[in-house]
Short mmCIF file of C-alpha atoms in Angstrom, two decimals:
data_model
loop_
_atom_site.label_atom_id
_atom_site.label_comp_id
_atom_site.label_asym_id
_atom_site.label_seq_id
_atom_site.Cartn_x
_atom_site.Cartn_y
_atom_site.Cartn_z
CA UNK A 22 119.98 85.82 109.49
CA UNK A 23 118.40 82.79 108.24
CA UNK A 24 120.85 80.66 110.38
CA UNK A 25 119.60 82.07 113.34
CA UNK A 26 116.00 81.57 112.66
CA UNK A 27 116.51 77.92 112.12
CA UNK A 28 117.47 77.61 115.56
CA UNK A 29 114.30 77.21 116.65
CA UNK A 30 111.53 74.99 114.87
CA UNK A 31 108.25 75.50 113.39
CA UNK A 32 106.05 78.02 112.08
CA UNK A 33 105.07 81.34 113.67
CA UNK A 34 101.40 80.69 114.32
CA UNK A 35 102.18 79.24 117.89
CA UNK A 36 102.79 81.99 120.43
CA UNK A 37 105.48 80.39 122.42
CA UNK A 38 107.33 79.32 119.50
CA UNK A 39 107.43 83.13 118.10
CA UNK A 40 108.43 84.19 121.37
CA UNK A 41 111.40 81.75 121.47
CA UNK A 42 112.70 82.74 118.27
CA UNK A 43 112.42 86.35 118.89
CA UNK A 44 114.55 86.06 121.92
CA UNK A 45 116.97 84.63 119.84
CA UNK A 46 116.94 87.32 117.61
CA UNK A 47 116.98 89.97 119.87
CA UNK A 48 119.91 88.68 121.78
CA UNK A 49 121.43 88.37 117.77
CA UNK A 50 120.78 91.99 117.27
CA UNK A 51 121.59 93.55 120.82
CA UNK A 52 124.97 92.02 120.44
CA UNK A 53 125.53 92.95 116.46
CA UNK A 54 124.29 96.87 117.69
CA UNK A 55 127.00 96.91 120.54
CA UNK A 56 129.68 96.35 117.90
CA UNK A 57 129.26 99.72 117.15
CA UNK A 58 132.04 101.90 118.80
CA UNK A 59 130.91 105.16 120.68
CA UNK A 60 131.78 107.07 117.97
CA UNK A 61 129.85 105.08 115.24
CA UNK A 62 126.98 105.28 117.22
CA UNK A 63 127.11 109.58 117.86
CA UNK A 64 128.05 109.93 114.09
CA UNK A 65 125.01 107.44 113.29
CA UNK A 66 123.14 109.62 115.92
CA UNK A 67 123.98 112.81 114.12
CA UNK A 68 123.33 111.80 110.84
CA UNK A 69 119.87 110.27 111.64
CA UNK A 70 118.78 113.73 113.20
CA UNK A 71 119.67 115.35 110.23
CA UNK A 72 117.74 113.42 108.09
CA UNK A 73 114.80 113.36 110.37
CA UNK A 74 114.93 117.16 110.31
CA UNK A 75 114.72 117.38 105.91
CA UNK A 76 111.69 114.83 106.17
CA UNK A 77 108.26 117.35 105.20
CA UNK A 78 106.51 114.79 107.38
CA UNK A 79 108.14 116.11 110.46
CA UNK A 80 108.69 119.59 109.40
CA UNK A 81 105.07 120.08 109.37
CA UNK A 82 104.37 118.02 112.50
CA UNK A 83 103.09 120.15 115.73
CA UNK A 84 104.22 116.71 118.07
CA UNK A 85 107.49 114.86 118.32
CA UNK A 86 106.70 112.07 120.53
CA UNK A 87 110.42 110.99 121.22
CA UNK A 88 112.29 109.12 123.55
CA UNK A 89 115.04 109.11 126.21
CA UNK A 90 117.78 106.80 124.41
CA UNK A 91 118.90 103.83 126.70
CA UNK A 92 122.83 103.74 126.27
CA UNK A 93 123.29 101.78 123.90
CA UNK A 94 120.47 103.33 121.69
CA UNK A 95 121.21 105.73 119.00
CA UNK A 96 120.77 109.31 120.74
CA UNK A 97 118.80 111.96 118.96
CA UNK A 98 119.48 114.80 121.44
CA UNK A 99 120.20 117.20 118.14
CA UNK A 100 117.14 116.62 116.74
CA UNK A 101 115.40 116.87 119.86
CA UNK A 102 116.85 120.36 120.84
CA UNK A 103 116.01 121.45 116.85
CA UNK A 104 112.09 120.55 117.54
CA UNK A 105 112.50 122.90 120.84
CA UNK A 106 113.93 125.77 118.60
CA UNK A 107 111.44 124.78 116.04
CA UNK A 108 108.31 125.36 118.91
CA UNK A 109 107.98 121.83 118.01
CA UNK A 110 105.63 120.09 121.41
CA UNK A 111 108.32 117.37 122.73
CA UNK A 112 107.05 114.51 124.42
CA UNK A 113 108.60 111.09 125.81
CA UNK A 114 107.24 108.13 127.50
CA UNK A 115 106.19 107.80 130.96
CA UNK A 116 105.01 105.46 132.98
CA UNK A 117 102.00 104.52 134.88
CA UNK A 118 101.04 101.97 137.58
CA UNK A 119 100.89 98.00 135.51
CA UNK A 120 103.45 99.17 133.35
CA UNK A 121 101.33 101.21 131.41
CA UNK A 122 102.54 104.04 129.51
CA UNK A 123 101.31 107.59 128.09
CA UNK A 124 103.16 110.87 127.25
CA UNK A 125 104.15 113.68 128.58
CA UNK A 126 105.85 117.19 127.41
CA UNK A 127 109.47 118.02 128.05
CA UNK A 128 110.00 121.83 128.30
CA UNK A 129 113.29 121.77 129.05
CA UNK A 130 116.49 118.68 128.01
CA UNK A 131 118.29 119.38 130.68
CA UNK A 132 115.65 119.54 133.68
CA UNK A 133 112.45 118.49 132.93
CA UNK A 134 113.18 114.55 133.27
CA UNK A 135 113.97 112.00 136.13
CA UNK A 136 114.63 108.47 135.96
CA UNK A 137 111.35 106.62 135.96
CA UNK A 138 110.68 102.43 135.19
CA UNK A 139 113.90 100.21 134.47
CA UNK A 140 115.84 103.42 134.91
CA UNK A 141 114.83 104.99 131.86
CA UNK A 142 114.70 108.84 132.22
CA UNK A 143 110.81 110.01 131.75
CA UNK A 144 108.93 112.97 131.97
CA UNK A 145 108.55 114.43 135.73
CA UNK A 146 105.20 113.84 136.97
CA UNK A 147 104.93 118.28 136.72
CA UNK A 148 105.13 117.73 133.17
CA UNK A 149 101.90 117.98 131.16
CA UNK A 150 100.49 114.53 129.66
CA UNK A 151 99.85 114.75 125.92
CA UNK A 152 96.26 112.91 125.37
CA UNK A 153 95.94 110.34 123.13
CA UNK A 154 93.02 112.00 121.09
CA UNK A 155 94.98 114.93 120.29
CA UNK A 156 97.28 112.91 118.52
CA UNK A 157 97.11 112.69 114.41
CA UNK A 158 99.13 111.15 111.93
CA UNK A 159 99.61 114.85 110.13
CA UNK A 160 100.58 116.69 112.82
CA UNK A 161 102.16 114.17 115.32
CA UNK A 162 105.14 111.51 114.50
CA UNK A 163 106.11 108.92 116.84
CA UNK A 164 110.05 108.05 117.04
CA UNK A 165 109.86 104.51 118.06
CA UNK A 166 113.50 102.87 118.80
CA UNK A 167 113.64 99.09 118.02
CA UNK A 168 116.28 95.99 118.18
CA UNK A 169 115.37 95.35 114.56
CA UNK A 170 113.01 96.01 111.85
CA UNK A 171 112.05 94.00 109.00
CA UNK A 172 111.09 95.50 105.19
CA UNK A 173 107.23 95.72 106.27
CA UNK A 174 108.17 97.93 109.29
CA UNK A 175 107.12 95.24 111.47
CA UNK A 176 109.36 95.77 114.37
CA UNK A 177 111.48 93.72 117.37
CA UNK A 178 111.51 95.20 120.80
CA UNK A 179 112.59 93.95 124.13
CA UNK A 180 109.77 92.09 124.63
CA UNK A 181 107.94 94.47 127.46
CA UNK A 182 105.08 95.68 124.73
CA UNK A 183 105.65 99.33 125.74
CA UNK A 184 105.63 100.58 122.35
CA UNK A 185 102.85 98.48 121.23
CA UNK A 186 100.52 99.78 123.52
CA UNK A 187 101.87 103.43 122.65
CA UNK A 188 101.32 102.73 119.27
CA UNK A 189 97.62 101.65 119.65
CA UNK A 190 97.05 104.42 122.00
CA UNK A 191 98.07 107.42 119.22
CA UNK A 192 97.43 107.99 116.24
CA UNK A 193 100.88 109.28 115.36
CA UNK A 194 103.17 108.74 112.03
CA UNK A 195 105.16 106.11 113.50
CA UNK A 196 109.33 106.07 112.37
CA UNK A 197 111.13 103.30 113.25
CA UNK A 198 114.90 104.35 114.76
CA UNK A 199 117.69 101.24 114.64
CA UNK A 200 121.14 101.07 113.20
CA UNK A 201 121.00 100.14 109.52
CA UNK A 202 123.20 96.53 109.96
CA UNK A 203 119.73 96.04 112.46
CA UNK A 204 117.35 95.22 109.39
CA UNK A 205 116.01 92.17 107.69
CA UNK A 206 113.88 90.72 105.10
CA UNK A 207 111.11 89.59 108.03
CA UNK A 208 110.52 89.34 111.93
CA UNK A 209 108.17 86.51 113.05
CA UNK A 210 105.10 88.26 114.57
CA UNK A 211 102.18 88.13 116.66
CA UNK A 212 98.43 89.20 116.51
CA UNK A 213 99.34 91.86 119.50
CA UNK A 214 102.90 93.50 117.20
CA UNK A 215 102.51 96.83 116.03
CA UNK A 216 104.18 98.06 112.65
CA UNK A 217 105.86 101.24 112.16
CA UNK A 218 105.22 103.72 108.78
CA UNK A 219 108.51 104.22 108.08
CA UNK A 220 112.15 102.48 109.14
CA UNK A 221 114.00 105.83 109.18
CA UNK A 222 117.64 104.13 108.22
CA UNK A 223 116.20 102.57 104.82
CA UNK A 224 115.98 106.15 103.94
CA UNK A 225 119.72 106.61 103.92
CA UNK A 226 121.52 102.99 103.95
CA UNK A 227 119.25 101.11 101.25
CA UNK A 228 119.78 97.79 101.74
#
């Protein structure tokens, strides 16, 4: 890890430079997550959901805001079809004109998304919008997928700000999802980053 932040120079106060090095390290951590085989990745997928589900955090939450896995993202479909059998509200991203995002209820796994920005499946535009204000860190939690997370919870994306802007907008619980080998000591950061509460995978795979 510490190899690959010396390829770039200086300290993290100028934007550009902490911009460079995080593309470095997200190209570091996209390839060390696609060393996992397909079936690492559904057992990983499985286990995670199974953990999420013991957490009292979530059992009492009223709100899952989740998300629609890219492929090579773990995929919490199990736990997502437990908070439907749970009465759980399920909610995933969607997006809005200047790549602005909010979101919106899924009713249904199966039907009630379409592929939306970059591809991504999101929310139909039939599907209900979950306002920001009725969001609350006791009865919502936010599932928020990253690259990489560091031991603060401060987290690497792919650079779009999606999920800090999410972040900002609700006032969720916030759990970071990422393979456990996808963790380090610390991420360089900038004023605009938003940390998560928890990095699910420290839970299981202490490091």
């Amino acid at each position: 890890f510490s190899t690959i932040l010396n390829q770039s120079h200086g300290g993290y106060h100028m934007p550009s430079e902490s911009q460079n090095k995080k593309n470095v390290l997200r190209n570091y951590y996209r390839s060390l997550r696609n060393t996992l085989s397909p079936t690492e990745k559904h057992d990983l997928s499985l286990r995670l959901s199974e953990l999420l589900k013991s957490l009292p955090l979530v059992q009492r939450a009223s709100t899952i805001l989740g998300y629609a896995a890219l492929e090579d993202e773990l995929d919490l479909q199990s736990f997502y079809a437990w908070c439907m059998d749970e009465g759980k509200t399920l909610c995933f991203p969607r997006s809005e004109e200047g790549n602005h995002y909010h979101f919106a209820e899924i009713t249904d796994l199966n039907t009630s998304s379409t592929p939306g920005a970059f591809g991504i499946l999101e929310p139909r535009q039939s599907c209900d919008r979950f306002l920001e204000q009725d969001a609350t860190k006791m009865s919502t939690v936010m599932l928020v997928p990253g690259l990489a997370f560091d031991n603060s919870g401060q987290r690497l994306g792919y650079g779009k700000g999606i999920y800090d802007g999410l972040i900002r907008a609700y006032s969720a619980y916030t759990i970071g999802i990422s393979a456990p080998s996808c963790h380090c000591e610390t991420l360089p950061r900038d004023p605009w980053d938003q940390q998560v509460d928890l990095v699910l995978s420290r839970l299981d795979f202490p490091t």
